[in-house]
Amino acid sequence: MELLVAVMVGVMVAASVHLMLARNVLRFIFGLILISNAANLTIFAAGRLTPERPPLIPEGADAPAAQVANALPQALVLTAIVIGFGLFAFALTLVYRTYQTLGTLNSDEMRLAEPRGEDGS
Amino acid sequence: MATTGAEVPRVYGGAAGWISILIPVAIFAWLTQFLEPVAAGETVLLGVDWVPSMDIRLSLMIDGLSLTFALLISGIGALVTLYSTQYLGRHPEYPRFVLFLMLFMLGMLGLVLADNLIALFVFWEITTISSYLLIGFDSDSAKSRRSALQALLLTATGGLALLAGMIMLGAVAGSFELSVILGMGDEIRAHPLYLPILILFLAGAFTKSAQFPFHFWLPNAMAAPTPVSAYLHSATMVKAGVFLLARMNPALGGTEPWFWALVIAGGFTTVFASLLAVRQTDIKQVLAYTTLMALGALTLFIGAGTSDAIKAAMVFLVVHSLYKAALFLMIGLVDHETGTREVEELHGLARKMPVTFVAGALAAISMAGIPPLIGFIGKEFLYKAGLALDTAQLWVTGTIFAASVLMFVAAGISVARPFLGRLPDRLAGTHEGPAAMWIGPLTLGALGLVFGLSSDLAETWLVAPATWAVYGAETKVDLYLFREVNAAFLLSLATFAAGLVLYAAHRRLRAGMARAIEISPIRFDPAWDRLLDGLKALAAWQTGILQSGVLQRYMVTILATLAAAVAVTLWAQDALAPIEPGLAAQLAGLQLTHYAILGFICAGALLAAYTSSRMTAVAALGVVGVGVALIFIMFSAPDVAITQLLVETLTIVLVAVAMLKLPTLSLRTEARRPWHAALSVAVGGLVTLVLVGVLQGGLDRRLTDYFEAASWPEAYGRNIVNVILVDFRALDTFGEIAVVVIAALAAFALLRGTRTPRAGQEEGE
């Protein structure tokens, strides 16, 4: 299964890179969401996938009875999901505010700080 | 302007003026306690640990060399600050001036007293920066700003080279303490890194002490107020390079490259600068070039390296600091009273400004090397040391002879021309300057006489210990005014004769020099400007390439670099092993649900990437999010799955809300670019390859095992993931919450502005 997840993560990253290469910043945001998910899955899969054995300690025991899923990447991913959401929410607000101010979502037309020189495409 | 000659010395500038005088006086007084042990040949070490983890100590090494410098810095500092209270006390920016000057003085004292190379470098840069601020003190003048920047760029570039040299030297010696390094001269000189270290140190010293070809910043630095020129650019800061050479002599000196680099650069600077000095008509510029000459001579003799040469250099160091500071202060005073420094406009001031004349005359006689002032002793010792050399005897003695003759002429131009002769009517109303301004030059001039007459004083307390420190061993130092007629004495007589002849003809000499300079093809200042213009053009060119301002190009650059770096690493490390059979065998046990989820996620991702409809994109992203949550559920991560679902829902809600206000996704602006697709596939494929590589390697379960074992006994929690988050790694979780709060605050701040977009403008009107 890990092998398939690895392939799938590759597909997700490819799609998000394509989105992030767009001029429209809303597409860029979509790419951001997608790549966060891909990154989380990468961490999760790197800790190996264990079906149907959550890392819990049964009542009365001091340690898990048998081999359970790797708890460490789960903790990392949990944190990463929340941070990724914070990043996404802020970026979306920024896009919204930019649109309010500049009237465009095209990153090429956002030229307040770097006026277009002879070099601009 | 002073109204009467008999005015009581008054300190202008208020508290700032007083502070500026008291600090150097106090430091001078504190330093005198070390005179006795140092004169006895001791080295006093004081210090505290500063950054112990990096082996950086704030430690002071007080030996003959550093003490001589420190006494000159604080002593001349006190006189210069007293002078400044009158010269600049009523300037609106005077407190700022005092701040810069004090900053410089402390930096300079730190530089000479530091025992640690890194500390020395920090102080070195402090003097560079304060020199920049002081040269540019008259910040309304473009010329001042240009001169300040030129000095900063040149000396700071040298400073960077010096830092690199220091780090290499520290690595070679195994310590940054000078007291250690100076004792390891033989190991350092034999080390393969010796030559690079030497070149880097020389780059620092030559730029700081304005040796040819880095000399041109110093005459330009005369744009600074005169007290600054007297203090920084004559008596102290420009000697920092010479100090460094003298300081490092026991560790780096005595080799062929050292000898020739210093002797050639020093000798050339000496002659070149004294010729240019005679060319000038602004007396301050005359003095600026003679300062260059003195720095060249010091470099020359430190390079020559015999005990006689070091001795001569140390005498000349003291001599020059005394007379040159006095002369600068004198010309500042003349400028202050008459409004000009042009040698052709000043005559016969002796009757109007008698005290200034006496001060200037004492200094000038010392500069000309006439007995019984200490300048004579200095010159005699330079001659004697030059004549006693085995190598380059003719070169050293010849350059010093030429320079001494021209010094004699320059001394005449600086003092005899303005003070003697007939007073022009224009200057009839000139008065003597205020006492605060003539105390300094008079004291310094008189010291030259005192040290000349009783040369034992200078010998015992300053020159002998300084010579020992530079030479690295105790040698006999015996200063005397006159003992016998010898070759050096005859050279002195020849100097006076040649000097008198040239002084008589100095106007023709000046005209000749001016013609010679006109036809000479080398111009340092325009070349400097061209260099800076070229640098700016280069910067603009590379900024245009790197900083196009186009987001897409930045992304392409970053991602292509990433892909290339990862691909090259994978290839170079030969990490592309065939897939393990075990990993492939797992595929056999998969059920349809697994394939279905993976298929949905891939389809969602691709759809999101290619659709031109916002709603489709959002829906596709939702599919991906939910699919990822399903993977978490299937593979034993219920907490993660819950969070993922929650966040996914919130994400979609936010996007949907934003859609109400944002325009539709227009794909027309997005030209389909094949290399975008290629780059996407490359990055995605590489991520897959890296992840497969990771999965093939062994899994390090040490942390997981620890958490599993400790979760219940230590933290009383049965859900291991939760225990990690809220107990073992609680601080991380706290940080995570902080990030979310900050994101929320920032979003709030951004959104608050949108409600009243015009409010700011209305307030402005």
mmCIF file with all atom_site columns, N, CA and C in Angstrom, chain A residues 1-2 6 8 10 14 21 23-24 27 37 45 48 50 52-53 55 57-58 61-62 70 74 78 82 96-97 111 114 119 121, chain B residues 544 550 552-554 586 598 609 611 636 643-644 661 667 669-670 673 680 688 695 697 704 712 718 720-721 725 736 746 750 754:
data_model
loop_
_atom_site.group_PDB
_atom_site.id
_atom_site.type_symbol
_atom_site.label_atom_id
_atom_site.label_alt_id
_atom_site.label_comp_id
_atom_site.label_asym_id
_atom_site.label_entity_id
_atom_site.label_seq_id
_atom_site.pdbx_PDB_ins_code
_atom_site.Cartn_x
_atom_site.Cartn_y
_atom_site.Cartn_z
_atom_site.occupancy
_atom_site.B_iso_or_equiv
_atom_site.pdbx_formal_charge
_atom_site.auth_seq_id
_atom_site.auth_comp_id
_atom_site.auth_asym_id
_atom_site.auth_atom_id
_atom_site.pdbx_PDB_model_num
ATOM 1   N N  . MET A 1 1   ? 0.831   -1.213 0.000   1.00 0.00 ? 1   MET A N  1
ATOM 2   C CA . MET A 1 1   ? 0.000   0.000  0.000   1.00 0.00 ? 1   MET A CA 1
ATOM 3   C C  . MET A 1 1   ? 0.859   1.254  0.000   1.00 0.00 ? 1   MET A C  1
ATOM 4   N N  . GLU A 1 2   ? 1.978   1.216  0.759   1.00 0.00 ? 2   GLU A N  1
ATOM 5   C CA . GLU A 1 2   ? 2.853   2.389  0.813   1.00 0.00 ? 2   GLU A CA 1
ATOM 6   C C  . GLU A 1 2   ? 3.285   2.807  -0.589  1.00 0.00 ? 2   GLU A C  1
ATOM 7   N N  . ALA A 1 6   ? 2.759   6.341  -2.343  1.00 0.00 ? 6   ALA A N  1
ATOM 8   C CA . ALA A 1 6   ? 3.868   7.137  -2.867  1.00 0.00 ? 6   ALA A CA 1
ATOM 9   C C  . ALA A 1 6   ? 3.543   7.638  -4.269  1.00 0.00 ? 6   ALA A C  1
ATOM 10  N N  . MET A 1 8   ? 0.592   8.059  -5.509  1.00 0.00 ? 8   MET A N  1
ATOM 11  C CA . MET A 1 8   ? -0.505  9.019  -5.407  1.00 0.00 ? 8   MET A CA 1
ATOM 12  C C  . MET A 1 8   ? -0.007  10.377 -4.933  1.00 0.00 ? 8   MET A C  1
ATOM 13  N N  . GLY A 1 10  ? 2.838   11.564 -5.488  1.00 0.00 ? 10  GLY A N  1
ATOM 14  C CA . GLY A 1 10  ? 3.481   12.169 -6.650  1.00 0.00 ? 10  GLY A CA 1
ATOM 15  C C  . GLY A 1 10  ? 2.470   12.859 -7.548  1.00 0.00 ? 10  GLY A C  1
ATOM 16  N N  . ALA A 1 14  ? 2.337   16.808 -8.314  1.00 0.00 ? 14  ALA A N  1
ATOM 17  C CA . ALA A 1 14  ? 2.387   17.309 -9.690  1.00 0.00 ? 14  ALA A CA 1
ATOM 18  C C  . ALA A 1 14  ? 1.221   18.252 -9.949  1.00 0.00 ? 14  ALA A C  1
ATOM 19  N N  . LEU A 1 21  ? 1.911   27.190 -10.475 1.00 0.00 ? 21  LEU A N  1
ATOM 20  C CA . LEU A 1 21  ? 2.593   27.901 -11.555 1.00 0.00 ? 21  LEU A CA 1
ATOM 21  C C  . LEU A 1 21  ? 1.644   28.841 -12.287 1.00 0.00 ? 21  LEU A C  1
ATOM 22  N N  . ARG A 1 23  ? -0.963  32.009 -13.087 1.00 0.00 ? 23  ARG A N  1
ATOM 23  C CA . ARG A 1 23  ? -0.936  33.449 -12.792 1.00 0.00 ? 23  ARG A CA 1
ATOM 24  C C  . ARG A 1 23  ? -2.032  33.821 -11.818 1.00 0.00 ? 23  ARG A C  1
ATOM 25  N N  . ASN A 1 24  ? -3.153  33.096 -11.874 1.00 0.00 ? 24  ASN A N  1
ATOM 26  C CA . ASN A 1 24  ? -4.275  33.427 -11.004 1.00 0.00 ? 24  ASN A CA 1
ATOM 27  C C  . ASN A 1 24  ? -3.970  32.976 -9.581  1.00 0.00 ? 24  ASN A C  1
ATOM 28  N N  . ARG A 1 27  ? -5.891  30.044 -7.990  1.00 0.00 ? 27  ARG A N  1
ATOM 29  C CA . ARG A 1 27  ? -5.374  28.713 -8.346  1.00 0.00 ? 27  ARG A CA 1
ATOM 30  C C  . ARG A 1 27  ? -4.139  28.379 -7.505  1.00 0.00 ? 27  ARG A C  1
ATOM 31  N N  . ASN A 1 37  ? -1.951  18.679 1.765   1.00 0.00 ? 37  ASN A N  1
ATOM 32  C CA . ASN A 1 37  ? -2.436  17.316 1.913   1.00 0.00 ? 37  ASN A CA 1
ATOM 33  C C  . ASN A 1 37  ? -1.380  16.303 1.503   1.00 0.00 ? 37  ASN A C  1
ATOM 34  N N  . ALA A 1 45  ? 2.862   8.280  5.532   1.00 0.00 ? 45  ALA A N  1
ATOM 35  C CA . ALA A 1 45  ? 3.300   7.033  4.901   1.00 0.00 ? 45  ALA A CA 1
ATOM 36  C C  . ALA A 1 45  ? 4.736   6.695  5.270   1.00 0.00 ? 45  ALA A C  1
ATOM 37  N N  . ARG A 1 48  ? 5.197   4.333  7.977   1.00 0.00 ? 48  ARG A N  1
ATOM 38  C CA . ARG A 1 48  ? 4.596   3.031  7.620   1.00 0.00 ? 48  ARG A CA 1
ATOM 39  C C  . ARG A 1 48  ? 3.108   3.012  7.953   1.00 0.00 ? 48  ARG A C  1
ATOM 40  N N  . THR A 1 50  ? -0.195  1.003  9.050   1.00 0.00 ? 50  THR A N  1
ATOM 41  C CA . THR A 1 50  ? -0.630  -0.188 9.791   1.00 0.00 ? 50  THR A CA 1
ATOM 42  C C  . THR A 1 50  ? -2.154  -0.181 9.817   1.00 0.00 ? 50  THR A C  1
ATOM 43  N N  . GLU A 1 52  ? -5.904  -0.755 10.843  1.00 0.00 ? 52  GLU A N  1
ATOM 44  C CA . GLU A 1 52  ? -6.845  -1.116 11.911  1.00 0.00 ? 52  GLU A CA 1
ATOM 45  C C  . GLU A 1 52  ? -6.219  -1.434 13.248  1.00 0.00 ? 52  GLU A C  1
ATOM 46  N N  . ARG A 1 53  ? -5.129  -0.722 13.610  1.00 0.00 ? 53  ARG A N  1
ATOM 47  C CA . ARG A 1 53  ? -4.571  -0.871 14.962  1.00 0.00 ? 53  ARG A CA 1
ATOM 48  C C  . ARG A 1 53  ? -4.171  0.514  15.481  1.00 0.00 ? 53  ARG A C  1
ATOM 49  N N  . PRO A 1 55  ? -3.021  3.571  17.774  1.00 0.00 ? 55  PRO A N  1
ATOM 50  C CA . PRO A 1 55  ? -2.056  3.569  18.881  1.00 0.00 ? 55  PRO A CA 1
ATOM 51  C C  . PRO A 1 55  ? -2.741  3.899  20.208  1.00 0.00 ? 55  PRO A C  1
ATOM 52  N N  . ILE A 1 57  ? -3.719  2.407  24.311  1.00 0.00 ? 57  ILE A N  1
ATOM 53  C CA . ILE A 1 57  ? -3.324  1.454  25.344  1.00 0.00 ? 57  ILE A CA 1
ATOM 54  C C  . ILE A 1 57  ? -4.601  0.939  26.008  1.00 0.00 ? 57  ILE A C  1
ATOM 55  N N  . PRO A 1 58  ? -4.829  -0.369 25.974  1.00 0.00 ? 58  PRO A N  1
ATOM 56  C CA . PRO A 1 58  ? -6.083  -0.891 26.549  1.00 0.00 ? 58  PRO A CA 1
ATOM 57  C C  . PRO A 1 58  ? -6.154  -0.659 28.058  1.00 0.00 ? 58  PRO A C  1
ATOM 58  N N  . ALA A 1 61  ? -3.709  -2.071 31.001  1.00 0.00 ? 61  ALA A N  1
ATOM 59  C CA . ALA A 1 61  ? -2.356  -2.378 30.544  1.00 0.00 ? 61  ALA A CA 1
ATOM 60  C C  . ALA A 1 61  ? -1.487  -1.134 30.656  1.00 0.00 ? 61  ALA A C  1
ATOM 61  N N  . ASP A 1 62  ? -0.175  -1.368 30.682  1.00 0.00 ? 62  ASP A N  1
ATOM 62  C CA . ASP A 1 62  ? 0.752   -0.258 30.764  1.00 0.00 ? 62  ASP A CA 1
ATOM 63  C C  . ASP A 1 62  ? 1.236   0.164  29.382  1.00 0.00 ? 62  ASP A C  1
ATOM 64  N N  . ASN A 1 70  ? 2.205   3.535  14.127  1.00 0.00 ? 70  ASN A N  1
ATOM 65  C CA . ASN A 1 70  ? 3.240   4.460  14.590  1.00 0.00 ? 70  ASN A CA 1
ATOM 66  C C  . ASN A 1 70  ? 2.588   5.767  15.047  1.00 0.00 ? 70  ASN A C  1
ATOM 67  N N  . GLN A 1 74  ? 1.685   10.382 13.330  1.00 0.00 ? 74  GLN A N  1
ATOM 68  C CA . GLN A 1 74  ? 0.303   10.843 13.509  1.00 0.00 ? 74  GLN A CA 1
ATOM 69  C C  . GLN A 1 74  ? 0.276   12.163 14.262  1.00 0.00 ? 74  GLN A C  1
ATOM 70  N N  . LEU A 1 78  ? -0.998  15.662 12.710  1.00 0.00 ? 78  LEU A N  1
ATOM 71  C CA . LEU A 1 78  ? -2.085  16.390 13.381  1.00 0.00 ? 78  LEU A CA 1
ATOM 72  C C  . LEU A 1 78  ? -1.714  17.863 13.507  1.00 0.00 ? 78  LEU A C  1
ATOM 73  N N  . VAL A 1 82  ? -3.285  21.411 11.206  1.00 0.00 ? 82  VAL A N  1
ATOM 74  C CA . VAL A 1 82  ? -3.794  22.650 11.804  1.00 0.00 ? 82  VAL A CA 1
ATOM 75  C C  . VAL A 1 82  ? -2.980  23.848 11.311  1.00 0.00 ? 82  VAL A C  1
ATOM 76  N N  . TYR A 1 96  ? -8.047  37.776 -0.891  1.00 0.00 ? 96  TYR A N  1
ATOM 77  C CA . TYR A 1 96  ? -9.298  38.528 -0.886  1.00 0.00 ? 96  TYR A CA 1
ATOM 78  C C  . TYR A 1 96  ? -9.020  40.027 -0.749  1.00 0.00 ? 96  TYR A C  1
ATOM 79  N N  . ARG A 1 97  ? -8.151  40.355 0.201   1.00 0.00 ? 97  ARG A N  1
ATOM 80  C CA . ARG A 1 97  ? -7.834  41.752 0.458   1.00 0.00 ? 97  ARG A CA 1
ATOM 81  C C  . ARG A 1 97  ? -7.103  42.369 -0.749  1.00 0.00 ? 97  ARG A C  1
ATOM 82  N N  . ARG A 1 111 ? 1.540   45.024 -9.264  1.00 0.00 ? 111 ARG A N  1
ATOM 83  C CA . ARG A 1 111 ? 2.852   45.601 -9.571  1.00 0.00 ? 111 ARG A CA 1
ATOM 84  C C  . ARG A 1 111 ? 3.104   46.847 -8.747  1.00 0.00 ? 111 ARG A C  1
ATOM 85  N N  . GLU A 1 114 ? 6.818   46.233 -7.337  1.00 0.00 ? 114 GLU A N  1
ATOM 86  C CA . GLU A 1 114 ? 7.810   46.055 -8.387  1.00 0.00 ? 114 GLU A CA 1
ATOM 87  C C  . GLU A 1 114 ? 7.213   46.500 -9.710  1.00 0.00 ? 114 GLU A C  1
ATOM 88  N N  . ASP A 1 119 ? 11.639  44.424 -18.634 1.00 0.00 ? 119 ASP A N  1
ATOM 89  C CA . ASP A 1 119 ? 11.883  42.984 -18.566 1.00 0.00 ? 119 ASP A CA 1
ATOM 90  C C  . ASP A 1 119 ? 10.609  42.191 -18.368 1.00 0.00 ? 119 ASP A C  1
ATOM 91  N N  . SER A 1 121 ? 7.181   40.204 -18.548 1.00 0.00 ? 121 SER A N  1
ATOM 92  C CA . SER A 1 121 ? 6.678   39.427 -19.671 1.00 0.00 ? 121 SER A CA 1
ATOM 93  C C  . SER A 1 121 ? 5.188   39.663 -19.833 1.00 0.00 ? 121 SER A C  1
ATOM 94  N N  . GLY B 2 544 ? 17.650  42.429 -12.305 1.00 0.00 ? 544 GLY B N  1
ATOM 95  C CA . GLY B 2 544 ? 16.650  42.282 -13.363 1.00 0.00 ? 544 GLY B CA 1
ATOM 96  C C  . GLY B 2 544 ? 16.425  40.825 -13.710 1.00 0.00 ? 544 GLY B C  1
ATOM 97  N N  . VAL B 2 550 ? 7.935   38.696 -11.421 1.00 0.00 ? 550 VAL B N  1
ATOM 98  C CA . VAL B 2 550 ? 6.878   37.835 -11.960 1.00 0.00 ? 550 VAL B CA 1
ATOM 99  C C  . VAL B 2 550 ? 6.820   36.569 -11.108 1.00 0.00 ? 550 VAL B C  1
ATOM 100 N N  . GLN B 2 552 ? 5.312   33.798 -11.403 1.00 0.00 ? 552 GLN B N  1
ATOM 101 C CA . GLN B 2 552 ? 5.512   32.554 -12.137 1.00 0.00 ? 552 GLN B CA 1
ATOM 102 C C  . GLN B 2 552 ? 6.990   32.214 -12.295 1.00 0.00 ? 552 GLN B C  1
ATOM 103 N N  . ARG B 2 553 ? 7.796   33.238 -12.621 1.00 0.00 ? 553 ARG B N  1
ATOM 104 C CA . ARG B 2 553 ? 9.219   32.968 -12.829 1.00 0.00 ? 553 ARG B CA 1
ATOM 105 C C  . ARG B 2 553 ? 9.883   32.553 -11.526 1.00 0.00 ? 553 ARG B C  1
ATOM 106 N N  . TYR B 2 554 ? 9.478   33.209 -10.439 1.00 0.00 ? 554 TYR B N  1
ATOM 107 C CA . TYR B 2 554 ? 10.046  32.811 -9.143  1.00 0.00 ? 554 TYR B CA 1
ATOM 108 C C  . TYR B 2 554 ? 9.736   31.351 -8.874  1.00 0.00 ? 554 TYR B C  1
ATOM 109 N N  . GLN B 2 586 ? 3.115   -6.346 -1.065  1.00 0.00 ? 586 GLN B N  1
ATOM 110 C CA . GLN B 2 586 ? 1.951   -5.842 -0.331  1.00 0.00 ? 586 GLN B CA 1
ATOM 111 C C  . GLN B 2 586 ? 0.786   -5.542 -1.260  1.00 0.00 ? 586 GLN B C  1
ATOM 112 N N  . LEU B 2 598 ? -7.635  5.652  -3.634  1.00 0.00 ? 598 LEU B N  1
ATOM 113 C CA . LEU B 2 598 ? -6.477  6.224  -4.322  1.00 0.00 ? 598 LEU B CA 1
ATOM 114 C C  . LEU B 2 598 ? -6.887  6.824  -5.657  1.00 0.00 ? 598 LEU B C  1
ATOM 115 N N  . ALA B 2 609 ? -6.557  20.596 -10.913 1.00 0.00 ? 609 ALA B N  1
ATOM 116 C CA . ALA B 2 609 ? -5.486  21.271 -11.634 1.00 0.00 ? 609 ALA B CA 1
ATOM 117 C C  . ALA B 2 609 ? -5.944  21.739 -13.005 1.00 0.00 ? 609 ALA B C  1
ATOM 118 N N  . THR B 2 611 ? -9.406  22.055 -14.202 1.00 0.00 ? 611 THR B N  1
ATOM 119 C CA . THR B 2 611 ? -10.715 22.634 -14.460 1.00 0.00 ? 611 THR B CA 1
ATOM 120 C C  . THR B 2 611 ? -10.632 24.162 -14.555 1.00 0.00 ? 611 THR B C  1
ATOM 121 N N  . SER B 2 636 ? -5.426  3.466  10.833  1.00 0.00 ? 636 SER B N  1
ATOM 122 C CA . SER B 2 636 ? -5.299  3.540  12.291  1.00 0.00 ? 636 SER B CA 1
ATOM 123 C C  . SER B 2 636 ? -4.947  4.926  12.831  1.00 0.00 ? 636 SER B C  1
ATOM 124 N N  . THR B 2 643 ? -9.570  15.404 12.705  1.00 0.00 ? 643 THR B N  1
ATOM 125 C CA . THR B 2 643 ? -9.051  16.745 12.457  1.00 0.00 ? 643 THR B CA 1
ATOM 126 C C  . THR B 2 643 ? -9.114  17.072 10.984  1.00 0.00 ? 643 THR B C  1
ATOM 127 N N  . GLN B 2 644 ? -8.713  16.108 10.166  1.00 0.00 ? 644 GLN B N  1
ATOM 128 C CA . GLN B 2 644 ? -8.687  16.333 8.720   1.00 0.00 ? 644 GLN B CA 1
ATOM 129 C C  . GLN B 2 644 ? -10.080 16.670 8.204   1.00 0.00 ? 644 GLN B C  1
ATOM 130 N N  . LYS B 2 661 ? -17.152 36.822 -3.223  1.00 0.00 ? 661 LYS B N  1
ATOM 131 C CA . LYS B 2 661 ? -16.591 38.148 -3.444  1.00 0.00 ? 661 LYS B CA 1
ATOM 132 C C  . LYS B 2 661 ? -15.554 38.184 -4.564  1.00 0.00 ? 661 LYS B C  1
ATOM 133 N N  . LEU B 2 667 ? -9.660  31.070 -17.401 1.00 0.00 ? 667 LEU B N  1
ATOM 134 C CA . LEU B 2 667 ? -8.508  30.297 -17.855 1.00 0.00 ? 667 LEU B CA 1
ATOM 135 C C  . LEU B 2 667 ? -7.850  30.944 -19.058 1.00 0.00 ? 667 LEU B C  1
ATOM 136 N N  . THR B 2 669 ? -6.402  33.693 -19.302 1.00 0.00 ? 669 THR B N  1
ATOM 137 C CA . THR B 2 669 ? -5.098  34.295 -19.043 1.00 0.00 ? 669 THR B CA 1
ATOM 138 C C  . THR B 2 669 ? -4.017  33.232 -18.897 1.00 0.00 ? 669 THR B C  1
ATOM 139 N N  . GLU B 2 670 ? -4.442  31.977 -18.734 1.00 0.00 ? 670 GLU B N  1
ATOM 140 C CA . GLU B 2 670 ? -3.456  30.934 -18.488 1.00 0.00 ? 670 GLU B CA 1
ATOM 141 C C  . GLU B 2 670 ? -3.110  30.221 -19.772 1.00 0.00 ? 670 GLU B C  1
ATOM 142 N N  . ARG B 2 673 ? 1.184   26.024 -20.952 1.00 0.00 ? 673 ARG B N  1
ATOM 143 C CA . ARG B 2 673 ? 2.615   26.002 -21.200 1.00 0.00 ? 673 ARG B CA 1
ATOM 144 C C  . ARG B 2 673 ? 3.127   24.581 -21.014 1.00 0.00 ? 673 ARG B C  1
ATOM 145 N N  . SER B 2 680 ? 5.852   20.073 -13.517 1.00 0.00 ? 680 SER B N  1
ATOM 146 C CA . SER B 2 680 ? 4.962   19.475 -12.516 1.00 0.00 ? 680 SER B CA 1
ATOM 147 C C  . SER B 2 680 ? 5.207   17.983 -12.419 1.00 0.00 ? 680 SER B C  1
ATOM 148 N N  . THR B 2 688 ? 7.736   11.105 -5.459  1.00 0.00 ? 688 THR B N  1
ATOM 149 C CA . THR B 2 688 ? 7.443   9.671  -5.380  1.00 0.00 ? 688 THR B CA 1
ATOM 150 C C  . THR B 2 688 ? 8.719   8.850  -5.189  1.00 0.00 ? 688 THR B C  1
ATOM 151 N N  . LEU B 2 695 ? 10.820  4.568  2.094   1.00 0.00 ? 695 LEU B N  1
ATOM 152 C CA . LEU B 2 695 ? 10.095  3.374  2.530   1.00 0.00 ? 695 LEU B CA 1
ATOM 153 C C  . LEU B 2 695 ? 10.961  2.126  2.440   1.00 0.00 ? 695 LEU B C  1
ATOM 154 N N  . GLY B 2 697 ? 14.155  2.018  3.139   1.00 0.00 ? 697 GLY B N  1
ATOM 155 C CA . GLY B 2 697 ? 15.119  1.991  4.230   1.00 0.00 ? 697 GLY B CA 1
ATOM 156 C C  . GLY B 2 697 ? 14.485  1.484  5.513   1.00 0.00 ? 697 GLY B C  1
ATOM 157 N N  . THR B 2 704 ? 9.090   6.248  18.820  1.00 0.00 ? 704 THR B N  1
ATOM 158 C CA . THR B 2 704 ? 7.773   5.628  18.933  1.00 0.00 ? 704 THR B CA 1
ATOM 159 C C  . THR B 2 704 ? 7.743   4.642  20.100  1.00 0.00 ? 704 THR B C  1
ATOM 160 N N  . TRP B 2 712 ? 1.528   5.683  29.345  1.00 0.00 ? 712 TRP B N  1
ATOM 161 C CA . TRP B 2 712 ? 0.682   5.438  30.517  1.00 0.00 ? 712 TRP B CA 1
ATOM 162 C C  . TRP B 2 712 ? 1.447   5.640  31.816  1.00 0.00 ? 712 TRP B C  1
ATOM 163 N N  . ARG B 2 718 ? -4.039  7.044  27.655  1.00 0.00 ? 718 ARG B N  1
ATOM 164 C CA . ARG B 2 718 ? -4.103  5.797  26.901  1.00 0.00 ? 718 ARG B CA 1
ATOM 165 C C  . ARG B 2 718 ? -4.068  6.063  25.401  1.00 0.00 ? 718 ARG B C  1
ATOM 166 N N  . ILE B 2 720 ? -2.028  7.408  22.720  1.00 0.00 ? 720 ILE B N  1
ATOM 167 C CA . ILE B 2 720 ? -0.614  7.805  22.645  1.00 0.00 ? 720 ILE B CA 1
ATOM 168 C C  . ILE B 2 720 ? -0.434  9.096  21.844  1.00 0.00 ? 720 ILE B C  1
ATOM 169 N N  . VAL B 2 721 ? -1.176  9.232  20.755  1.00 0.00 ? 721 VAL B N  1
ATOM 170 C CA . VAL B 2 721 ? -1.054  10.444 19.925  1.00 0.00 ? 721 VAL B CA 1
ATOM 171 C C  . VAL B 2 721 ? -1.394  11.673 20.753  1.00 0.00 ? 721 VAL B C  1
ATOM 172 N N  . LEU B 2 725 ? 0.946   14.964 21.992  1.00 0.00 ? 725 LEU B N  1
ATOM 173 C CA . LEU B 2 725 ? 0.616   16.343 21.668  1.00 0.00 ? 725 LEU B CA 1
ATOM 174 C C  . LEU B 2 725 ? 0.503   17.219 22.904  1.00 0.00 ? 725 LEU B C  1
ATOM 175 N N  . GLU B 2 736 ? 1.963   25.787 18.015  1.00 0.00 ? 736 GLU B N  1
ATOM 176 C CA . GLU B 2 736 ? 1.016   25.600 16.919  1.00 0.00 ? 736 GLU B CA 1
ATOM 177 C C  . GLU B 2 736 ? -0.230  26.445 17.145  1.00 0.00 ? 736 GLU B C  1
ATOM 178 N N  . ALA B 2 746 ? -4.029  38.223 12.086  1.00 0.00 ? 746 ALA B N  1
ATOM 179 C CA . ALA B 2 746 ? -3.598  38.870 10.848  1.00 0.00 ? 746 ALA B CA 1
ATOM 180 C C  . ALA B 2 746 ? -4.751  38.934 9.869   1.00 0.00 ? 746 ALA B C  1
ATOM 181 N N  . LEU B 2 750 ? -6.531  42.264 8.291   1.00 0.00 ? 750 LEU B N  1
ATOM 182 C CA . LEU B 2 750 ? -6.700  42.489 6.860   1.00 0.00 ? 750 LEU B CA 1
ATOM 183 C C  . LEU B 2 750 ? -8.154  42.777 6.511   1.00 0.00 ? 750 LEU B C  1
ATOM 184 N N  . THR B 2 754 ? -11.188 46.363 5.081   1.00 0.00 ? 754 THR B N  1
ATOM 185 C CA . THR B 2 754 ? -12.000 46.382 3.878   1.00 0.00 ? 754 THR B CA 1
ATOM 186 C C  . THR B 2 754 ? -13.347 47.052 4.093   1.00 0.00 ? 754 THR B C  1
#
